[in-house]
Amino acid sequence: TSGPTLLPLDFAFVFDGISYTGVKACSNGFLSFNANATYNVGNALSGTNGVPDKPLLAPLWDDLSGAGTTSRASYTTTGTSPNQVFTFEWLNWKWSYAAAAPSISFQVKLYEGSNRIEYVYRPEAAAPSTGPSFGASIGLAGGTAGTTPSEFVSLNNTSAAPVASNATETTTITTAPAAGQTYAFSPPTGGCLGVRNLAVASVSASSVVLTFQTTGGTTGYVLTYQPAGGAVATVNLPAGSASPFTLSGLLPNTTYAVTLTGQCGGSTSPAATTSFVTARAVYCASGLGGGCGPFDITAVVLGGSGLNARNLSCTAVGTDAYTSYPAAFPATGRVAQGSSYPLSVSTAGSSILSAWADWNHNFVFEASEWVQVSVSNPANGTATVALAVPAGAVPGQTGLRVRSRQSANTNGAADACTNFASGETKDFVLTVVGPAACAPPTGLTATAITATGATLGYTSAGSGSYTLVYGPAGFDPATGGGTAVPNASSPLVLTTLTGGTAYEFYVAQLCGPGNQSQFAGPLAFSTAPANDDPCNAVVLPLTGPCAPQNFSSAGATVTTSPSTSAGACMGANINPKDVWFSVTTRASGPGSTSLRFSVTGNAAARVQLLRVNPTTGNGCAGPFISVACAGNGTNQAAADLNVSTLVASTTYYLRVHGANFNDPLGPFTLCATAAGLVGSRAQTEAAALQVYPNPSGTGVLRLRLPAGHAAATALLINALGQTTRPQEIAAGLNEYSLSTRGLAAGIYTLRVALGGEVLTRKVVLE
């Protein structure tokens, strides 16, 4: 190219409505009005490529060369003002650059005042030569701004009367024009050119910076902008308004269409257009405090909306316990203006709970948008409150915030952004839609639950028909993830369910073609596990070291026959929802008279061993005699149940349940070992298993074991009874590093099966 600065024209030349006083020349056969122009060989006049090279004039844009011995590039300005002419000449130029000799000379002439452009040609002795990139463009190209394609004029050949098109581009010309052939381009007289190259420079949540090129003769501008699905707004800009222009007061996360037209006295220019999407504004997301731990939010469900987020984990971002969930199932929902939805929040520890929904969509959680979910939600409990959507809620996506904090603290209307010392903050996305066509049903129920069936019911809300959808817990009724029952009556009896499985169901009213209420639900229920009574007890194997098996009490019911309760060994008769196991003592040796039962998981707060009454008993139908019991009155796994003086070759029944009637049901582990109960050093001496550091935030637990020990198995069990990181320890290895990287912070049980003994320690991971 001709250098870092523009070549002077010595007068003002107007191209595409813009006034220029200099050009930059390129050996590849074009002049550019852009000081950043390069030697671009990609000769596309249209499109968005070649941004630094446009606007430009292309008398013969191809991969050319001026490397011949007689080649010369020169320019001059002739005449007197106001009728000067600028001429640039490519003399004896090679086409293509790999040609052996020059094949063409050509000029560009720019006329002062009239702003006329002429291309003049003279073929030389050698013919154009094929080579890399052979094939030229002849025409004009306007500027390119961002994603706005350049306007262009393209000639389709080098005849005396080529077709000039601003719709179809020709980039493959290979024939030289005749000697003296001239192509002239003259701007239209009169009219209103307005603006060029309207583009977006930057976007925020509430504003946009627009850039454009102004043209002569414009006395003002009219800018219109319209949000998707919204009304058109107009801004009148006076003459002299400069680019860039900032348009403010916009809605976040919204698509806008923009037009800008120029006003020239009584006429209006063609409109320049563009579009953009404003950024999603951010709610207060720092300085919230809290911490991952006992007051974590474990589930957020907005019934009937599709928001069904369960088994949630806590995320620590710096000093904040904060998680923002994307607008994807199951952490998002749709709500209708004027409707109300049950908001259910579950927490790990006893917490005060609040929620805010940004109904006016101003990205501020205001006191008027607050609802108290609970002032003291119990540990592992769920609190529910009605969340009413105002009739005037702004349609579209908006935020839902849920915050927990340790009970007996403040968590009120003004605390959406307050720095808490405990608990956590979770943000979800709701989509607000217009009023529902009809009301959803109410009063969802699940009764007569067995291992394979349940009776589902609802209260109708109108004369329409009803669709019931059921499926595994957490499914999305809107995506076909469950089983739909059209024209479902209430009650509806299901008979083909799977035992020990957590289910949910939804119901919606159909009130005309294409019209449906929001879904009511989900209502959760669990089918009874197969071992819900003693006659279906799961047989436990007797092992040496403890080999925990995974079980669940989800869906368990009260055993009514035989009439035995934990009251036989723990005091009050609580009518527990229990599951049953059986184990048979060995004829002799270990496991014939002494057994140990070990559990993990909060659902196994009490463990009771029973034996059929030898006098009046009738097998699994009982009645039973209580032999021993272990447990506590809180929602924590029972201690090991050690039982001696048992009868050899006898079947015993083991009953596992919670501490109270309404305690949460769920997963736990259980093992039966034949280890002797007489204390050995590994069982009785704390030094037999040392764990450090404890608490640990290093990602590693160091275990110190007794000298000369047999091969051992170590595993970590979380508060839900889930087994993680089982690892084998070679015999005689006195120290062992157990990796904890990737595990969530919290309290775990470390269980080491060492020979015939099981050693346990409570460990804390930070």
GROMACS .gro file of N, CA, C and O in nm, residues 79-167:
model
  356
   79GLY      N    1  -0.580   2.107  -1.272
   79GLY     CA    2  -0.688   2.204  -1.282
   79GLY      C    3  -0.687   2.301  -1.166
   79GLY      O    4  -0.598   2.300  -1.080
   80THR      N    5  -0.787   2.390  -1.166
   80THR     CA    6  -0.800   2.490  -1.060
   80THR      C    7  -0.935   2.475  -0.993
   80THR      O    8  -1.033   2.431  -1.054
   81SER      N    9  -0.938   2.510  -0.864
   81SER     CA   10  -1.062   2.501  -0.786
   81SER      C   11  -1.166   2.595  -0.845
   81SER      O   12  -1.131   2.708  -0.886
   82PRO      N   13  -1.290   2.555  -0.856
   82PRO     CA   14  -1.352   2.434  -0.798
   82PRO      C   15  -1.367   2.320  -0.896
   82PRO      O   16  -1.460   2.240  -0.884
   83ASN      N   17  -1.274   2.310  -0.994
   83ASN     CA   18  -1.288   2.208  -1.097
   83ASN      C   19  -1.162   2.123  -1.109
   83ASN      O   20  -1.116   2.093  -1.220
   84GLN      N   21  -1.105   2.084  -0.997
   84GLN     CA   22  -0.983   2.005  -0.999
   84GLN      C   23  -1.015   1.857  -1.023
   84GLN      O   24  -1.128   1.810  -0.999
   85VAL      N   25  -0.912   1.784  -1.070
   85VAL     CA   26  -0.925   1.640  -1.095
   85VAL      C   27  -0.804   1.570  -1.033
   85VAL      O   28  -0.689   1.608  -1.060
   86PHE      N   29  -0.832   1.471  -0.950
   86PHE     CA   30  -0.726   1.387  -0.893
   86PHE      C   31  -0.718   1.259  -0.976
   86PHE      O   32  -0.819   1.194  -1.003
   87THR      N   33  -0.595   1.223  -1.018
   87THR     CA   34  -0.575   1.102  -1.099
   87THR      C   35  -0.471   1.014  -1.032
   87THR      O   36  -0.364   1.061  -0.995
   88PHE      N   37  -0.506   0.885  -1.019
   88PHE     CA   38  -0.408   0.787  -0.974
   88PHE      C   39  -0.393   0.684  -1.085
   88PHE      O   40  -0.491   0.638  -1.143
   89GLU      N   41  -0.263   0.648  -1.113
   89GLU     CA   42  -0.235   0.560  -1.227
   89GLU      C   43  -0.151   0.440  -1.185
   89GLU      O   44  -0.052   0.453  -1.114
   90TRP      N   45  -0.195   0.320  -1.235
   90TRP     CA   46  -0.117   0.197  -1.225
   90TRP      C   47  -0.064   0.169  -1.367
   90TRP      O   48  -0.141   0.127  -1.456
   91LEU      N   49   0.063   0.196  -1.389
   91LEU     CA   50   0.119   0.188  -1.524
   91LEU      C   51   0.199   0.059  -1.540
   91LEU      O   52   0.285   0.027  -1.457
   92ASN      N   53   0.170  -0.013  -1.651
   92ASN     CA   54   0.241  -0.138  -1.682
   92ASN      C   55   0.236  -0.235  -1.563
   92ASN      O   56   0.340  -0.272  -1.507
   93TRP      N   57   0.116  -0.277  -1.532
   93TRP     CA   58   0.094  -0.363  -1.414
   93TRP      C   59   0.078  -0.509  -1.456
   93TRP      O   60   0.021  -0.539  -1.563
   94LYS      N   61   0.128  -0.600  -1.371
   94LYS     CA   62   0.116  -0.743  -1.398
   94LYS      C   63  -0.019  -0.794  -1.344
   94LYS      O   64  -0.056  -0.767  -1.230
   95TRP      N   65  -0.087  -0.872  -1.429
   95TRP     CA   66  -0.218  -0.932  -1.392
   95TRP      C   67  -0.218  -1.075  -1.439
   95TRP      O   68  -0.222  -1.101  -1.558
   96SER      N   69  -0.201  -1.178  -1.354
   96SER     CA   70  -0.187  -1.167  -1.209
   96SER      C   71  -0.043  -1.136  -1.170
   96SER      O   72   0.042  -1.120  -1.257
   97TYR      N   73  -0.017  -1.136  -1.038
   97TYR     CA   74   0.115  -1.094  -0.991
   97TYR      C   75   0.224  -1.189  -1.039
   97TYR      O   76   0.341  -1.151  -1.046
   98ALA      N   77   0.187  -1.314  -1.075
   98ALA     CA   78   0.288  -1.412  -1.118
   98ALA      C   79   0.315  -1.404  -1.268
   98ALA      O   80   0.393  -1.484  -1.321
   99ALA      N   81   0.252  -1.308  -1.339
   99ALA     CA   82   0.271  -1.297  -1.484
   99ALA      C   83   0.416  -1.262  -1.516
   99ALA      O   84   0.486  -1.197  -1.437
  100ALA      N   85   0.460  -1.301  -1.637
  100ALA     CA   86   0.599  -1.274  -1.676
  100ALA      C   87   0.620  -1.129  -1.717
  100ALA      O   88   0.730  -1.075  -1.704
  101ALA      N   89   0.511  -1.065  -1.766
  101ALA     CA   90   0.526  -0.928  -1.815
  101ALA      C   91   0.398  -0.850  -1.786
  101ALA      O   92   0.292  -0.908  -1.766
  102PRO      N   93   0.407  -0.715  -1.788
  102PRO     CA   94   0.288  -0.635  -1.764
  102PRO      C   95   0.182  -0.658  -1.872
  102PRO      O   96   0.214  -0.678  -1.989
  103SER      N   97   0.055  -0.653  -1.828
  103SER     CA   98  -0.054  -0.676  -1.923
  103SER      C   99  -0.158  -0.566  -1.923
  103SER      O  100  -0.248  -0.567  -2.009
  104ILE      N  101  -0.151  -0.468  -1.830
  104ILE     CA  102  -0.256  -0.367  -1.826
  104ILE      C  103  -0.207  -0.241  -1.754
  104ILE      O  104  -0.121  -0.247  -1.665
  105SER      N  105  -0.261  -0.127  -1.798
  105SER     CA  106  -0.246   0.001  -1.727
  105SER      C  107  -0.386   0.057  -1.705
  105SER      O  108  -0.475   0.038  -1.788
  106PHE      N  109  -0.406   0.127  -1.592
  106PHE     CA  110  -0.539   0.182  -1.566
  106PHE      C  111  -0.529   0.299  -1.469
  106PHE      O  112  -0.429   0.315  -1.399
  107GLN      N  113  -0.634   0.384  -1.468
  107GLN     CA  114  -0.636   0.504  -1.385
  107GLN      C  115  -0.772   0.516  -1.315
  107GLN      O  116  -0.873   0.465  -1.362
  108VAL      N  117  -0.770   0.589  -1.203
  108VAL     CA  118  -0.892   0.636  -1.137
  108VAL      C  119  -0.887   0.789  -1.138
  108VAL      O  120  -0.785   0.849  -1.100
  109LYS      N  121  -0.997   0.854  -1.180
  109LYS     CA  122  -1.006   0.999  -1.180
  109LYS      C  123  -1.121   1.040  -1.089
  109LYS      O  124  -1.232   0.987  -1.099
  110LEU      N  125  -1.095   1.135  -0.997
  110LEU     CA  126  -1.195   1.190  -0.905
  110LEU      C  127  -1.214   1.337  -0.938
  110LEU      O  128  -1.117   1.415  -0.942
  111TYR      N  129  -1.340   1.379  -0.959
  111TYR     CA  130  -1.371   1.514  -1.004
  111TYR      C  131  -1.429   1.597  -0.890
  111TYR      O  132  -1.527   1.557  -0.826
  112GLU      N  133  -1.366   1.712  -0.866
  112GLU     CA  134  -1.411   1.805  -0.762
  112GLU      C  135  -1.548   1.861  -0.800
  112GLU      O  136  -1.577   1.888  -0.915
  113GLY      N  137  -1.634   1.880  -0.699
  113GLY     CA  138  -1.763   1.943  -0.721
  113GLY      C  139  -1.869   1.845  -0.764
  113GLY      O  140  -1.970   1.827  -0.696
  114SER      N  141  -1.848   1.779  -0.878
  114SER     CA  142  -1.949   1.684  -0.926
  114SER      C  143  -1.939   1.549  -0.856
  114SER      O  144  -2.032   1.470  -0.862
  115ASN      N  145  -1.822   1.520  -0.793
  115ASN     CA  146  -1.797   1.393  -0.724
  115ASN      C  147  -1.811   1.274  -0.818
  115ASN      O  148  -1.849   1.163  -0.779
  116ARG      N  149  -1.777   1.298  -0.946
  116ARG     CA  150  -1.779   1.193  -1.048
  116ARG      C  151  -1.653   1.107  -1.034
  116ARG      O  152  -1.545   1.157  -1.001
  117ILE      N  153  -1.668   0.977  -1.065
  117ILE     CA  154  -1.557   0.882  -1.061
  117ILE      C  155  -1.544   0.821  -1.200
  117ILE      O  156  -1.643   0.781  -1.262
  118GLU      N  157  -1.419   0.814  -1.251
  118GLU     CA  158  -1.394   0.748  -1.379
  118GLU      C  159  -1.282   0.646  -1.365
  118GLU      O  160  -1.181   0.672  -1.297
  119TYR      N  161  -1.301   0.529  -1.430
  119TYR     CA  162  -1.197   0.428  -1.444
  119TYR      C  163  -1.159   0.424  -1.593
  119TYR      O  164  -1.247   0.408  -1.680
  120VAL      N  165  -1.029   0.439  -1.623
  120VAL     CA  166  -0.980   0.442  -1.762
  120VAL      C  167  -0.876   0.331  -1.779
  120VAL      O  168  -0.789   0.313  -1.692
  121TYR      N  169  -0.882   0.256  -1.894
  121TYR     CA  170  -0.798   0.136  -1.911
  121TYR      C  171  -0.718   0.142  -2.042
  121TYR      O  172  -0.759   0.205  -2.140
  122ARG      N  173  -0.602   0.070  -2.041
  122ARG     CA  174  -0.523   0.048  -2.162
  122ARG      C  175  -0.456  -0.089  -2.152
  122ARG      O  176  -0.373  -0.110  -2.063
  123PRO      N  177  -0.492  -0.182  -2.238
  123PRO     CA  178  -0.422  -0.311  -2.237
  123PRO      C  179  -0.277  -0.293  -2.282
  123PRO      O  180  -0.247  -0.207  -2.366
  124GLU      N  181  -0.186  -0.375  -2.228
  124GLU     CA  182  -0.047  -0.375  -2.269
  124GLU      C  183  -0.020  -0.499  -2.355
  124GLU      O  184  -0.112  -0.576  -2.386
  125ALA      N  185   0.105  -0.517  -2.393
  125ALA     CA  186   0.138  -0.619  -2.493
  125ALA      C  187   0.103  -0.760  -2.445
  125ALA      O  188   0.049  -0.840  -2.522
  126ALA      N  189   0.134  -0.791  -2.323
  126ALA     CA  190   0.109  -0.928  -2.274
  126ALA      C  191  -0.037  -0.943  -2.234
  126ALA      O  192  -0.102  -0.849  -2.186
  127ALA      N  193  -0.089  -1.062  -2.255
  127ALA     CA  194  -0.226  -1.091  -2.214
  127ALA      C  195  -0.231  -1.119  -2.064
  127ALA      O  196  -0.131  -1.159  -2.004
  128PRO      N  197  -0.347  -1.096  -1.999
  128PRO     CA  198  -0.360  -1.136  -1.858
  128PRO      C  199  -0.322  -1.283  -1.842
  128PRO      O  200  -0.351  -1.367  -1.928
  129SER      N  201  -0.259  -1.316  -1.730
  129SER     CA  202  -0.205  -1.450  -1.709
  129SER      C  203  -0.274  -1.516  -1.591
  129SER      O  204  -0.294  -1.455  -1.487
  130THR      N  205  -0.309  -1.643  -1.612
  130THR     CA  206  -0.367  -1.717  -1.499
  130THR      C  207  -0.263  -1.734  -1.391
  130THR      O  208  -0.144  -1.740  -1.417
  131GLY      N  209  -0.311  -1.746  -1.268
  131GLY     CA  210  -0.223  -1.762  -1.154
  131GLY      C  211  -0.304  -1.763  -1.026
  131GLY      O  212  -0.428  -1.763  -1.030
  132PRO      N  213  -0.238  -1.760  -0.911
  132PRO     CA  214  -0.311  -1.762  -0.783
  132PRO      C  215  -0.408  -1.645  -0.774
  132PRO      O  216  -0.374  -1.532  -0.810
  133SER      N  217  -0.531  -1.672  -0.732
  133SER     CA  218  -0.634  -1.571  -0.709
  133SER      C  219  -0.673  -1.497  -0.836
  133SER      O  220  -0.725  -1.386  -0.831
  134PHE      N  221  -0.652  -1.554  -0.952
  134PHE     CA  222  -0.680  -1.484  -1.078
  134PHE      C  223  -0.830  -1.464  -1.094
  134PHE      O  224  -0.908  -1.557  -1.086
  135GLY      N  225  -0.871  -1.341  -1.122
  135GLY     CA  226  -1.012  -1.305  -1.133
  135GLY      C  227  -1.039  -1.179  -1.055
  135GLY      O  228  -1.021  -1.174  -0.932
  136ALA      N  229  -1.082  -1.072  -1.123
  136ALA     CA  230  -1.089  -0.939  -1.062
  136ALA      C  231  -1.232  -0.894  -1.039
  136ALA      O  232  -1.328  -0.947  -1.095
  137SER      N  233  -1.247  -0.792  -0.951
  137SER     CA  234  -1.370  -0.717  -0.929
  137SER      C  235  -1.351  -0.576  -0.982
  137SER      O  236  -1.243  -0.518  -0.966
  138ILE      N  237  -1.456  -0.521  -1.044
  138ILE     CA  238  -1.457  -0.382  -1.087
  138ILE      C  239  -1.583  -0.319  -1.031
  138ILE      O  240  -1.693  -0.368  -1.057
  139GLY      N  241  -1.569  -0.212  -0.953
  139GLY     CA  242  -1.687  -0.148  -0.896
  139GLY      C  243  -1.654  -0.060  -0.778
  139GLY      O  244  -1.542  -0.008  -0.766
  140LEU      N  245  -1.752  -0.042  -0.690
  140LEU     CA  246  -1.741   0.043  -0.572
  140LEU      C  247  -1.786  -0.037  -0.449
  140LEU      O  248  -1.871  -0.125  -0.460
  141ALA      N  249  -1.732  -0.003  -0.332
  141ALA     CA  250  -1.776  -0.066  -0.206
  141ALA      C  251  -1.789   0.041  -0.100
  141ALA      O  252  -1.698   0.123  -0.080
  142GLY      N  253  -1.903   0.040  -0.032
  142GLY     CA  254  -1.922   0.131   0.081
  142GLY      C  255  -1.854   0.078   0.206
  142GLY      O  256  -1.791  -0.028   0.206
  143GLY      N  257  -1.868   0.152   0.313
  143GLY     CA  258  -1.803   0.112   0.437
  143GLY      C  259  -1.871  -0.009   0.501
  143GLY      O  260  -1.987  -0.040   0.475
  144THR      N  261  -1.795  -0.079   0.584
  144THR     CA  262  -1.846  -0.195   0.659
  144THR      C  263  -1.834  -0.164   0.807
  144THR      O  264  -1.725  -0.132   0.855
  145ALA      N  265  -1.946  -0.173   0.878
  145ALA     CA  266  -1.945  -0.143   1.022
  145ALA      C  267  -2.000  -0.264   1.097
  145ALA      O  268  -2.118  -0.297   1.085
  146GLY      N  269  -1.913  -0.330   1.174
  146GLY     CA  270  -1.959  -0.444   1.253
  146GLY      C  271  -2.015  -0.554   1.164
  146GLY      O  272  -1.948  -0.606   1.076
  147THR      N  273  -2.141  -0.588   1.187
  147THR     CA  274  -2.205  -0.695   1.111
  147THR      C  275  -2.292  -0.641   0.998
  147THR      O  276  -2.369  -0.715   0.939
  148THR      N  277  -2.277  -0.511   0.966
  148THR     CA  278  -2.355  -0.450   0.858
  148THR      C  279  -2.281  -0.468   0.726
  148THR      O  280  -2.171  -0.415   0.709
  149PRO      N  281  -2.335  -0.541   0.628
  149PRO     CA  282  -2.264  -0.561   0.501
  149PRO      C  283  -2.245  -0.429   0.428
  149PRO      O  284  -2.325  -0.335   0.440
  150SER      N  285  -2.140  -0.422   0.348
  150SER     CA  286  -2.115  -0.301   0.271
  150SER      C  287  -2.210  -0.295   0.151
  150SER      O  288  -2.240  -0.396   0.088
  151GLU      N  289  -2.258  -0.172   0.124
  151GLU     CA  290  -2.330  -0.151  -0.001
  151GLU      C  291  -2.227  -0.149  -0.114
  151GLU      O  292  -2.111  -0.113  -0.094
  152PHE      N  293  -2.269  -0.187  -0.235
  152PHE     CA  294  -2.170  -0.201  -0.342
  152PHE      C  295  -2.236  -0.179  -0.478
  152PHE      O  296  -2.357  -0.185  -0.494
  153VAL      N  297  -2.150  -0.154  -0.578
  153VAL     CA  298  -2.186  -0.158  -0.720
  153VAL      C  299  -2.081  -0.245  -0.787
  153VAL      O  300  -1.961  -0.222  -0.771
  154SER      N  301  -2.126  -0.346  -0.863
  154SER     CA  302  -2.034  -0.439  -0.927
  154SER      C  303  -2.064  -0.449  -1.076
  154SER      O  304  -2.181  -0.464  -1.116
  155LEU      N  305  -1.958  -0.437  -1.161
  155LEU     CA  306  -1.974  -0.457  -1.306
  155LEU      C  307  -1.956  -0.606  -1.337
  155LEU      O  308  -1.869  -0.672  -1.281
  156ASN      N  309  -2.037  -0.657  -1.432
  156ASN     CA  310  -2.033  -0.801  -1.457
  156ASN      C  311  -1.936  -0.842  -1.567
  156ASN      O  312  -1.912  -0.960  -1.587
  157ASN      N  313  -1.878  -0.743  -1.641
  157ASN     CA  314  -1.776  -0.777  -1.742
  157ASN      C  315  -1.702  -0.650  -1.781
  157ASN      O  316  -1.727  -0.543  -1.726
  158THR      N  317  -1.613  -0.662  -1.881
  158THR     CA  318  -1.532  -0.546  -1.923
  158THR      C  319  -1.570  -0.500  -2.063
  158THR      O  320  -1.488  -0.442  -2.135
  159SER      N  321  -1.692  -0.522  -2.102
  159SER     CA  322  -1.739  -0.475  -2.232
  159SER      C  323  -1.766  -0.325  -2.227
  159SER      O  324  -1.750  -0.260  -2.123
  160ALA      N  325  -1.813  -0.273  -2.342
  160ALA     CA  326  -1.846  -0.131  -2.347
  160ALA      C  327  -1.974  -0.099  -2.273
  160ALA      O  328  -1.999   0.018  -2.239
  161ALA      N  329  -2.056  -0.202  -2.246
  161ALA     CA  330  -2.184  -0.179  -2.177
  161ALA      C  331  -2.208  -0.288  -2.073
  161ALA      O  332  -2.300  -0.369  -2.085
  162PRO      N  333  -2.126  -0.294  -1.969
  162PRO     CA  334  -2.147  -0.396  -1.866
  162PRO      C  335  -2.271  -0.362  -1.783
  162PRO      O  336  -2.317  -0.249  -1.781
  163VAL      N  337  -2.323  -0.464  -1.715
  163VAL     CA  338  -2.435  -0.443  -1.623
  163VAL      C  339  -2.378  -0.405  -1.487
  163VAL      O  340  -2.290  -0.473  -1.433
  164ALA      N  341  -2.428  -0.296  -1.431
  164ALA     CA  342  -2.388  -0.252  -1.296
  164ALA      C  343  -2.496  -0.296  -1.198
  164ALA      O  344  -2.613  -0.259  -1.214
  165SER      N  345  -2.457  -0.372  -1.097
  165SER     CA  346  -2.556  -0.428  -1.004
  165SER      C  347  -2.515  -0.399  -0.860
  165SER      O  348  -2.397  -0.406  -0.826
  166ASN      N  349  -2.615  -0.368  -0.777
  166ASN     CA  350  -2.589  -0.359  -0.633
  166ASN      C  351  -2.652  -0.478  -0.559
  166ASN      O  352  -2.667  -0.475  -0.438
  167ALA      N  353  -2.686  -0.584  -0.636
  167ALA     CA  354  -2.742  -0.705  -0.577
  167ALA      C  355  -2.658  -0.827  -0.608
  167ALA      O  356  -2.647  -0.919  -0.526
   0.00000   0.00000   0.00000
